[in-house]
Short mmCIF file of C-alpha atoms and ligand atoms in Angstrom, two decimals:
data_model
loop_
_atom_site.label_atom_id
_atom_site.label_comp_id
_atom_site.label_asym_id
_atom_site.label_seq_id
_atom_site.Cartn_x
_atom_site.Cartn_y
_atom_site.Cartn_z
CA UNK A 1 223.12 193.53 38.19
CA UNK A 2 221.76 195.28 35.12
CA UNK A 3 223.39 198.61 34.18
CA UNK A 4 221.83 201.41 32.21
CA UNK A 5 223.22 204.15 29.94
CA UNK A 6 221.54 207.19 28.57
CA UNK A 7 223.06 209.04 25.67
CA UNK A 8 222.26 212.58 24.54
CA UNK A 9 223.20 212.99 20.83
CA UNK A 10 223.76 216.35 19.19
CA UNK A 11 224.66 217.17 15.66
CA UNK A 12 225.37 215.22 12.43
CA UNK A 13 224.95 211.71 11.18
CA UNK A 14 228.54 211.03 12.25
CA UNK A 15 227.58 211.61 15.86
CA UNK A 16 224.40 209.63 15.50
CA UNK A 17 226.49 206.69 14.27
CA UNK A 18 229.17 207.24 17.00
CA UNK A 19 226.35 206.94 19.60
CA UNK A 20 225.39 203.52 17.94
CA UNK A 21 229.02 202.46 18.40
CA UNK A 22 229.18 203.58 22.01
CA UNK A 23 225.85 201.80 22.81
CA UNK A 24 227.04 198.62 21.04
CA UNK A 25 230.37 198.67 22.98
CA UNK A 26 228.54 199.21 26.27
CA UNK A 27 226.02 196.45 25.49
CA UNK A 28 228.98 194.12 25.56
CA UNK A 29 229.74 195.24 29.08
CA UNK A 30 226.19 194.50 30.24
CA UNK A 31 224.54 197.91 29.64
CA UNK A 32 221.02 198.49 28.33
CA UNK A 33 219.83 201.88 26.97
CA UNK A 34 217.75 203.76 29.49
CA UNK A 35 214.60 205.60 28.47
CA UNK A 36 215.29 208.48 30.77
CA UNK A 37 218.55 209.86 32.33
CA UNK A 38 217.11 209.43 35.83
CA UNK A 39 217.39 205.65 35.43
CA UNK A 40 220.94 205.60 34.12
CA UNK A 41 224.22 204.53 35.84
CA UNK A 42 226.13 206.29 32.98
CA UNK A 43 225.07 209.41 31.19
CA UNK A 44 227.00 210.29 27.93
CA UNK A 45 226.72 213.58 26.04
CA UNK A 46 227.77 213.06 22.44
CA UNK A 47 228.40 216.75 21.55
CA UNK A 48 228.63 218.84 18.43
CA UNK A 49 230.86 221.91 18.07
CA UNK A 50 229.82 222.95 14.52
CA UNK A 51 227.67 225.81 15.74
CA UNK A 52 227.39 227.85 18.88
CA UNK A 53 223.70 226.89 19.28
CA UNK A 54 224.39 223.15 19.64
CA UNK A 55 227.24 223.80 22.13
CA UNK A 56 224.88 225.97 24.25
CA UNK A 57 222.23 223.33 24.18
CA UNK A 58 224.70 220.78 25.54
CA UNK A 59 225.98 223.01 28.30
CA UNK A 60 222.53 223.83 29.47
CA UNK A 61 221.43 220.17 29.42
CA UNK A 62 224.63 219.26 31.29
CA UNK A 63 223.69 221.73 34.03
CA UNK A 64 220.12 220.41 34.27
CA UNK A 65 221.25 216.88 35.08
CA UNK A 66 223.76 217.88 37.79
CA UNK A 67 221.35 217.15 40.63
CA UNK A 68 221.08 213.43 39.57
CA UNK A 69 224.52 212.85 41.19
CA UNK A 70 222.98 213.73 44.54
CA UNK A 71 220.21 210.99 44.34
CA UNK A 72 222.71 208.53 42.75
CA UNK A 73 226.28 209.04 43.95
CA UNK A 74 227.53 206.14 41.83
CA UNK A 75 226.24 207.84 38.60
CA UNK A 76 229.01 208.57 36.07
CA UNK A 77 228.86 211.42 33.47
CA UNK A 78 230.84 211.43 30.31
CA UNK A 79 231.19 214.00 27.63
CA UNK A 80 232.13 212.80 24.09
CA UNK A 81 232.25 214.24 20.55
CA UNK A 82 233.61 217.44 19.11
CA UNK A 83 233.13 219.71 22.18
CA UNK A 84 234.92 217.12 24.30
CA UNK A 85 237.95 217.30 22.01
CA UNK A 86 237.88 221.05 21.37
CA UNK A 87 237.01 222.36 24.94
CA UNK A 88 238.26 219.51 27.17
CA UNK A 89 239.64 221.72 29.89
CA UNK A 90 236.72 224.13 29.85
CA UNK A 91 234.33 221.20 30.24
CA UNK A 92 236.29 219.69 33.18
CA UNK A 93 236.61 223.16 34.91
CA UNK A 94 233.05 224.36 34.24
CA UNK A 95 231.34 221.09 35.22
CA UNK A 96 233.07 219.30 38.17
CA UNK A 97 230.23 216.71 38.01
CA UNK A 98 231.72 215.49 34.64
CA UNK A 99 233.74 212.29 35.28
CA UNK A 100 235.08 211.69 31.73
CA UNK A 101 235.94 213.60 28.58
CA UNK A 102 236.50 211.44 25.44
CA UNK A 103 237.20 212.77 22.00
CA UNK A 104 235.74 211.30 18.72
CA UNK A 105 238.97 209.25 18.19
CA UNK A 106 238.64 207.61 21.64
CA UNK A 107 235.21 206.07 21.63
CA UNK A 108 236.59 202.64 22.17
CA UNK A 109 237.44 203.42 25.82
CA UNK A 110 233.75 203.85 26.61
CA UNK A 111 233.42 200.24 27.83
CA UNK A 112 236.02 200.75 30.59
CA UNK A 113 234.76 203.99 32.00
CA UNK A 114 232.87 202.62 35.02
CA UNK A 115 236.11 201.37 36.65
CA UNK A 116 238.26 204.38 35.81
CA UNK A 117 239.08 207.59 37.73
CA UNK A 118 238.07 211.16 36.52
CA UNK A 119 240.05 211.37 33.26
CA UNK A 120 240.52 212.83 29.81
CA UNK A 121 240.77 210.57 26.73
CA UNK A 122 241.56 212.99 23.90
CA UNK A 123 244.94 211.66 22.42
CA UNK A 124 245.30 211.09 18.71
CA UNK A 125 244.38 207.53 17.89
CA UNK A 126 246.39 206.43 14.80
CA UNK A 127 244.50 203.07 14.77
CA UNK A 128 241.06 204.53 14.48
CA UNK A 129 240.63 203.34 10.86
CA UNK A 130 241.25 199.70 12.18
CA UNK A 131 239.02 199.89 15.17
CA UNK A 132 236.02 197.49 14.91
CA UNK A 133 232.98 198.22 16.93
CA UNK A 134 230.01 196.28 18.19
CA UNK A 135 227.06 198.36 16.99
CA UNK A 136 223.64 198.95 18.55
CA UNK A 137 221.83 200.27 15.36
CA UNK A 138 218.79 202.42 15.45
CA UNK A 139 217.11 200.81 12.41
CA UNK A 140 216.87 197.15 11.42
CA UNK A 141 216.78 198.01 7.69
CA UNK A 142 218.92 201.05 7.13
CA UNK A 143 222.45 201.39 8.41
CA UNK A 144 225.20 204.06 8.69
CA UNK A 145 228.71 202.69 7.82
CA UNK A 146 231.85 204.79 8.55
CA UNK A 147 234.31 204.59 5.67
CA UNK A 148 236.71 207.32 6.82
CA UNK A 149 237.44 209.71 9.64
CA UNK A 150 238.60 213.26 9.89
CA UNK A 151 239.12 215.98 7.25
CA UNK A 152 242.13 217.61 5.57
CA UNK A 153 240.31 220.53 3.97
CA UNK A 154 240.45 223.20 6.65
CA UNK A 155 237.51 225.33 5.24
CA UNK A 156 238.15 228.58 7.17
CA UNK A 157 234.84 228.40 9.23
CA UNK A 158 235.11 224.78 10.20
CA UNK A 159 236.22 223.15 13.50
CA UNK A 160 236.07 219.54 12.29
CA UNK A 161 239.76 219.14 11.24
CA UNK A 162 240.65 220.27 14.72
CA UNK A 163 238.23 218.05 16.54
CA UNK A 164 238.17 214.88 14.39
CA UNK A 165 241.79 215.08 13.07
CA UNK A 166 243.28 214.38 9.64
CA UNK A 167 241.69 212.12 7.07
CA UNK A 168 242.19 208.35 7.61
CA UNK A 169 240.34 205.72 5.62
CA UNK A 170 239.12 202.29 6.84
CA UNK A 171 240.48 199.37 4.91
CA UNK A 172 238.10 198.31 2.11
CA UNK A 173 238.02 194.71 3.29
CA UNK A 174 236.58 195.76 6.66
CA UNK A 175 233.93 198.07 5.13
CA UNK A 176 232.93 195.34 2.68
CA UNK A 177 232.74 192.64 5.44
CA UNK A 178 230.57 195.02 7.57
CA UNK A 179 228.14 195.61 4.69
CA UNK A 180 227.95 191.90 3.74
CA UNK A 181 227.04 191.12 7.36
CA UNK A 182 224.36 193.80 7.24
CA UNK A 183 222.87 192.30 4.11
CA UNK A 184 222.80 188.83 5.73
CA UNK A 185 220.92 190.38 8.70
CA UNK A 186 218.17 191.80 6.41
CA UNK A 187 219.44 195.43 6.00
CA UNK A 188 218.19 196.99 2.73
CA UNK A 189 220.09 200.30 2.63
CA UNK A 190 223.47 201.66 3.72
CA UNK A 191 224.73 205.24 3.89
CA UNK A 192 228.49 205.44 3.78
CA UNK A 193 229.77 208.23 6.15
CA UNK A 194 232.80 210.46 5.97
CA UNK A 195 233.48 214.27 6.11
CA UNK A 196 234.71 214.08 2.51
CA UNK A 197 233.88 210.65 1.10
CA UNK A 198 235.32 211.57 -2.36
CA UNK A 199 238.87 211.58 -0.93
CA UNK A 200 238.51 207.98 0.50
CA UNK A 201 241.76 206.28 -0.21
CA UNK A 202 242.91 202.89 1.11
CA UNK A 203 244.11 200.06 -1.13
CA UNK A 204 241.43 201.46 -3.52
CA UNK A 205 239.73 204.85 -4.13
CA UNK A 206 236.19 205.68 -3.51
CA UNK A 207 234.89 204.68 -6.90
CA UNK A 208 236.66 201.27 -6.48
CA UNK A 209 234.99 200.96 -3.11
CA UNK A 210 231.57 201.72 -4.47
CA UNK A 211 232.05 199.07 -7.17
CA UNK A 212 232.86 196.49 -4.55
CA UNK A 213 229.94 197.50 -2.43
CA UNK A 214 227.59 197.43 -5.48
CA UNK A 215 228.51 193.74 -5.97
CA UNK A 216 227.18 192.87 -2.52
CA UNK A 217 223.75 193.50 -3.99
CA UNK A 218 221.89 195.59 -1.34
CA UNK A 219 218.76 197.40 -2.34
CA UNK A 220 220.09 200.92 -1.90
CA UNK A 221 223.65 202.57 -1.30
CA UNK A 222 223.92 206.27 -0.46
CA UNK A 223 226.89 208.38 0.77
CA UNK A 224 227.61 211.64 2.52
CA UNK A 225 229.29 214.13 2.32
CA UNK A 226 230.89 215.00 -0.98
CA UNK A 227 233.23 217.84 -1.53
CA UNK A 228 232.46 219.61 -4.82
CA UNK A 229 236.19 220.09 -5.62
CA UNK A 230 236.72 216.29 -5.36
CA UNK A 231 233.62 215.11 -7.21
CA UNK A 232 235.21 213.26 -10.21
CA UNK A 233 233.77 212.26 -13.60
CA UNK A 234 234.52 208.69 -12.56
CA UNK A 235 232.18 209.12 -9.60
CA UNK A 236 229.40 210.55 -11.75
CA UNK A 237 229.90 207.53 -14.17
CA UNK A 238 229.69 205.25 -11.19
CA UNK A 239 226.40 206.78 -10.22
CA UNK A 240 225.05 206.12 -13.72
CA UNK A 241 226.47 202.55 -14.00
CA UNK A 242 226.07 201.00 -10.56
CA UNK A 243 222.43 199.92 -10.01
CA UNK A 244 222.46 200.00 -6.17
CA UNK A 245 223.66 203.62 -6.01
CA UNK A 246 220.72 206.01 -5.43
CA UNK A 247 220.07 208.96 -7.70
CA UNK A 248 220.70 211.53 -4.97
CA UNK A 249 223.68 213.69 -4.10
CA UNK A 250 224.39 216.05 -1.28
CA UNK A 251 226.85 218.58 -2.52
CA UNK A 252 227.44 221.61 -0.18
CA UNK A 253 227.78 224.74 -2.12
CA UNK A 254 228.04 227.13 0.94
CA UNK A 255 227.84 230.36 -1.06
CA UNK A 256 227.23 231.55 -4.69
CA UNK A 257 229.80 234.42 -4.50
CA UNK A 258 233.31 233.52 -5.64
CA UNK A 259 234.89 236.02 -3.17
CA UNK A 260 233.20 234.25 -0.29
CA UNK A 261 234.08 230.79 -1.50
CA UNK A 262 237.61 231.93 -1.64
CA UNK A 263 237.62 233.33 1.88
CA UNK A 264 236.01 230.07 2.94
CA UNK A 265 238.86 228.18 1.43
CA UNK A 266 236.48 225.98 -0.54
CA UNK A 267 238.77 225.69 -3.56
CA UNK A 268 236.14 225.94 -6.32
CA UNK A 269 234.25 228.69 -8.08
CA UNK A 270 230.57 228.94 -8.63
CA UNK A 271 231.12 228.31 -12.32
CA UNK A 272 233.15 225.15 -11.54
CA UNK A 273 230.40 223.95 -9.22
CA UNK A 274 227.71 224.57 -11.88
CA UNK A 275 229.79 222.67 -14.42
CA UNK A 276 229.66 219.61 -12.26
CA UNK A 277 226.02 220.01 -11.65
CA UNK A 278 225.44 220.22 -15.38
CA UNK A 279 227.36 217.04 -15.91
CA UNK A 280 225.48 215.02 -13.26
CA UNK A 281 222.07 216.31 -14.51
CA UNK A 282 223.03 215.61 -18.14
CA UNK A 283 223.93 212.00 -17.26
CA UNK A 284 221.19 211.35 -14.61
CA UNK A 285 218.14 213.55 -15.31
CA UNK A 286 216.19 212.07 -12.41
CA UNK A 287 218.96 212.96 -9.79
CA UNK A 288 217.98 215.09 -6.82
CA UNK A 289 220.48 217.40 -5.33
CA UNK A 290 220.74 218.87 -1.88
CA UNK A 291 223.17 221.50 -0.43
CA UNK A 292 224.39 223.37 2.60
CA UNK A 293 224.53 227.14 2.60
CA UNK A 294 226.19 229.39 5.17
CA UNK A 295 224.59 232.86 5.56
CA UNK A 296 226.51 235.86 6.73
CA UNK A 297 230.07 234.59 6.49
CA UNK A 298 232.50 237.41 7.47
CA UNK A 299 232.61 240.04 4.69
CA UNK A 300 229.38 238.81 3.01
CA UNK A 301 228.01 241.90 1.34
CA UNK A 302 224.39 242.26 0.16
CA UNK A 303 225.63 241.72 -3.36
CA UNK A 304 227.50 238.46 -2.31
CA UNK A 305 224.26 237.24 -0.74
CA UNK A 306 222.39 238.19 -3.88
CA UNK A 307 224.67 235.88 -5.78
CA UNK A 308 223.78 233.06 -3.37
CA UNK A 309 220.11 233.82 -4.03
CA UNK A 310 220.81 233.76 -7.78
CA UNK A 311 222.63 230.45 -7.33
CA UNK A 312 219.67 228.81 -5.45
CA UNK A 313 217.22 229.98 -8.13
CA UNK A 314 219.50 228.84 -11.07
CA UNK A 315 220.33 225.40 -9.61
CA UNK A 316 216.85 224.62 -8.00
CA UNK A 317 218.04 222.14 -5.33
CA UNK A 318 215.60 219.58 -3.96
CA UNK A 319 216.80 220.29 -0.46
CA UNK A 320 218.84 222.99 1.31
CA UNK A 321 220.27 223.23 4.81
CA UNK A 322 220.95 226.84 5.46
CA UNK A 323 222.50 228.23 8.61
CA UNK A 324 223.70 231.55 9.86
CA UNK A 325 227.53 231.60 10.09
CA UNK A 326 228.54 230.84 13.67
CA UNK A 327 231.98 231.82 14.94
CA UNK A 328 234.12 228.92 16.02
CA UNK A 329 237.22 229.78 18.18
CA UNK A 330 240.47 228.45 16.71
CA UNK A 331 239.21 228.79 13.04
CA UNK A 332 240.52 231.40 10.64
CA UNK A 333 237.10 232.90 10.01
CA UNK A 334 236.73 233.60 13.70
CA UNK A 335 239.45 236.25 13.49
CA UNK A 336 238.24 237.87 10.21
CA UNK A 337 237.21 241.42 10.25
CA UNK A 338 233.68 242.37 8.86
CA UNK A 339 231.67 239.98 10.95
CA UNK A 340 228.04 240.28 9.78
CA UNK A 341 225.47 241.48 12.42
CA UNK A 342 223.10 238.76 13.64
CA UNK A 343 220.08 240.76 12.54
CA UNK A 344 221.39 240.89 8.98
CA UNK A 345 222.11 237.13 8.95
CA UNK A 346 218.66 236.32 10.31
CA UNK A 347 216.95 238.59 7.62
CA UNK A 348 218.99 236.98 4.78
CA UNK A 349 218.33 233.52 6.04
CA UNK A 350 214.58 234.03 6.10
CA UNK A 351 214.68 235.46 2.64
CA UNK A 352 216.60 232.43 1.29
CA UNK A 353 214.43 229.96 3.05
CA UNK A 354 211.22 231.44 1.62
CA UNK A 355 212.73 231.32 -1.96
CA UNK A 356 213.86 227.68 -1.47
CA UNK A 357 210.31 226.63 -0.12
CA UNK A 358 208.86 227.66 -3.51
CA UNK A 359 211.53 225.82 -5.40
CA UNK A 360 211.00 222.58 -3.50
CA UNK A 361 207.21 222.72 -3.97
CA UNK A 362 207.69 223.24 -7.67
CA UNK A 363 210.16 220.31 -7.93
CA UNK A 364 207.84 218.12 -5.90
CA UNK A 365 204.79 219.01 -8.03
CA UNK A 366 206.75 217.80 -11.14
CA UNK A 367 206.67 214.38 -9.59
CA UNK A 368 202.84 214.11 -9.36
CA UNK A 369 201.68 211.32 -11.59
CA UNK A 370 205.09 209.50 -11.62
CA UNK A 371 205.68 206.06 -10.15
CA UNK A 372 208.29 205.91 -7.45
CA UNK A 373 209.97 202.98 -5.66
CA UNK A 374 209.52 203.53 -1.92
CA UNK A 375 211.54 201.91 0.90
CA UNK A 376 209.25 201.90 3.93
CA UNK A 377 210.60 203.35 7.15
CA UNK A 378 207.56 202.70 9.33
CA UNK A 379 204.43 204.56 10.45
CA UNK A 380 204.53 208.36 9.87
CA UNK A 381 205.58 210.21 12.99
CA UNK A 382 202.97 212.92 12.52
CA UNK A 383 200.10 210.57 11.53
CA UNK A 384 200.35 206.86 12.58
CA UNK A 385 197.50 206.03 10.22
CA UNK A 386 200.02 206.68 7.39
CA UNK A 387 203.11 204.88 6.31
CA UNK A 388 206.26 206.81 5.57
CA UNK A 389 209.08 205.86 3.19
CA UNK A 390 211.59 207.39 0.86
CA UNK A 391 212.14 207.31 -2.88
CA UNK A 392 215.55 206.38 -4.24
CA UNK A 393 216.06 210.08 -4.83
CA UNK A 394 215.51 210.56 -1.04
CA UNK A 395 212.11 212.28 -1.16
CA UNK A 396 209.74 211.51 1.74
CA UNK A 397 206.44 209.89 0.70
CA UNK A 398 203.44 209.07 2.81
CA UNK A 399 200.72 206.66 1.94
CA UNK A 400 197.73 205.04 3.67
CA UNK A 401 198.86 202.41 6.10
CA UNK A 402 198.51 199.10 4.31
CA UNK A 403 200.32 196.93 6.88
CA UNK A 404 203.65 196.88 4.93
CA UNK A 405 206.49 196.37 7.30
CA UNK A 406 209.70 198.52 7.78
CA UNK A 407 211.99 197.55 4.90
CA UNK A 408 209.28 196.75 2.40
CA UNK A 409 209.87 198.11 -1.14
CA UNK A 410 206.60 199.31 -2.83
CA UNK A 411 205.86 201.02 -6.08
CA UNK A 412 203.80 204.11 -5.41
CA UNK A 413 202.04 206.57 -7.77
CA UNK A 414 202.47 210.17 -6.55
CA UNK A 415 199.20 211.97 -6.15
CA UNK A 416 200.02 215.09 -4.07
CA UNK A 417 203.02 217.33 -3.59
CA UNK A 418 203.64 219.22 -0.34
CA UNK A 419 206.58 221.40 0.74
CA UNK A 420 208.44 218.76 2.56
CA UNK A 421 206.91 215.50 1.37
CA UNK A 422 204.86 213.74 -1.32
CA UNK A 423 201.78 211.70 -0.96
CA UNK A 424 200.95 208.60 -2.98
CA UNK A 425 199.09 205.33 -3.40
CA UNK A 426 200.53 201.86 -3.74
CA UNK A 427 200.19 200.37 -7.19
CA UNK A 428 198.35 197.08 -7.11
S1 SF4 B 501 235.23 219.76 4.03
FE1 SF4 B 501 235.40 221.70 5.06
S2 SF4 B 501 233.32 221.95 6.02
FE2 SF4 B 501 233.57 219.80 5.56
S3 SF4 B 501 234.45 218.88 7.41
FE3 SF4 B 501 236.19 219.33 6.07
S4 SF4 B 501 236.84 221.48 6.83
FE4 SF4 B 501 234.71 221.10 7.61
#
């Protein structure tokens, strides 16, 4: 008999990819993805603990599906991801309808859940770097590839080192074999995933790994996330030299104020960050940069915030993900005095977003008239009469639908700049 699974995925790319791993593993056990939770024999919540909001969203959704067990007594419910690891007892106590809790290092057990009793799978898994997964990938042309797990940095606001454990890197041979397999199946782009890819280290370092991957000859290679402290000159040189690497870098700044960076335990100053940005832009003038900013970290004064505003204006990022600081129990920042009131955080966040909107529009306008190579991702979600693709620098571009399939690479002349995308025409 056919079995169905429904997965709710919250949070970062790491979680999106973990859901692909769970779906792939379950497909080997005869499961198919259900379109709605009502049709599932197994419901999995792949949770995120980075911010309080994502956690609340999960708990309220978990409450909303409770009644499904009445109509289907054989239904099993599992909670995976960072909340599962961090709040395992709380989840089991608060939601007796949950059957299983599995932390990010224990995804491989997902295939055996249906036969198991109510249980917690949250032990450290020293073999996680050697675990091979069947994957059920969302896209047929662009793939996520995990290269390492965990983080050693202990930024004072972040829960990840407690939920995903210490850094461990996958062997390069296994990563290279996975990417070769993807190329053979027609994939055009991979994004290498890790909390801090710059500190990848197995038999080779990250730059060595990039060189090996470049030789496979995919159309495009990207990676997230880089820690500014670990961004080396050798990596910048690799971005210049290796043709498959895209001219785009996500480099979380978090704050423009040195006192706040220190309290965050980020281990770089704003001047050091700028030095690296200068080096990258000097060597790759077409590079696009995106960043993360935390607003209202404990102790952030108006003048600290003004330094972040100044940094955003000086650097002119192409993209910014800014969030209000969210207290995470168990982290050092959670215990810090001088927590910033919510209303102040909200006002500062709005101010920063408005400034950044103008910067993005200005940077997008500078591309009008240029020719960009676009990798087509499919019909535009907002207007199906349009195609949507991305430049090598990760800008979204729309163009009139000309029948080009997902994965096609087109040269497009940019005609219009918007706040969040560009519009262009294919060059004949
Ligand atoms: S580098 Fe810092 S912010 Fe990123 S995952 Fe590690 S501890 Fe968290």
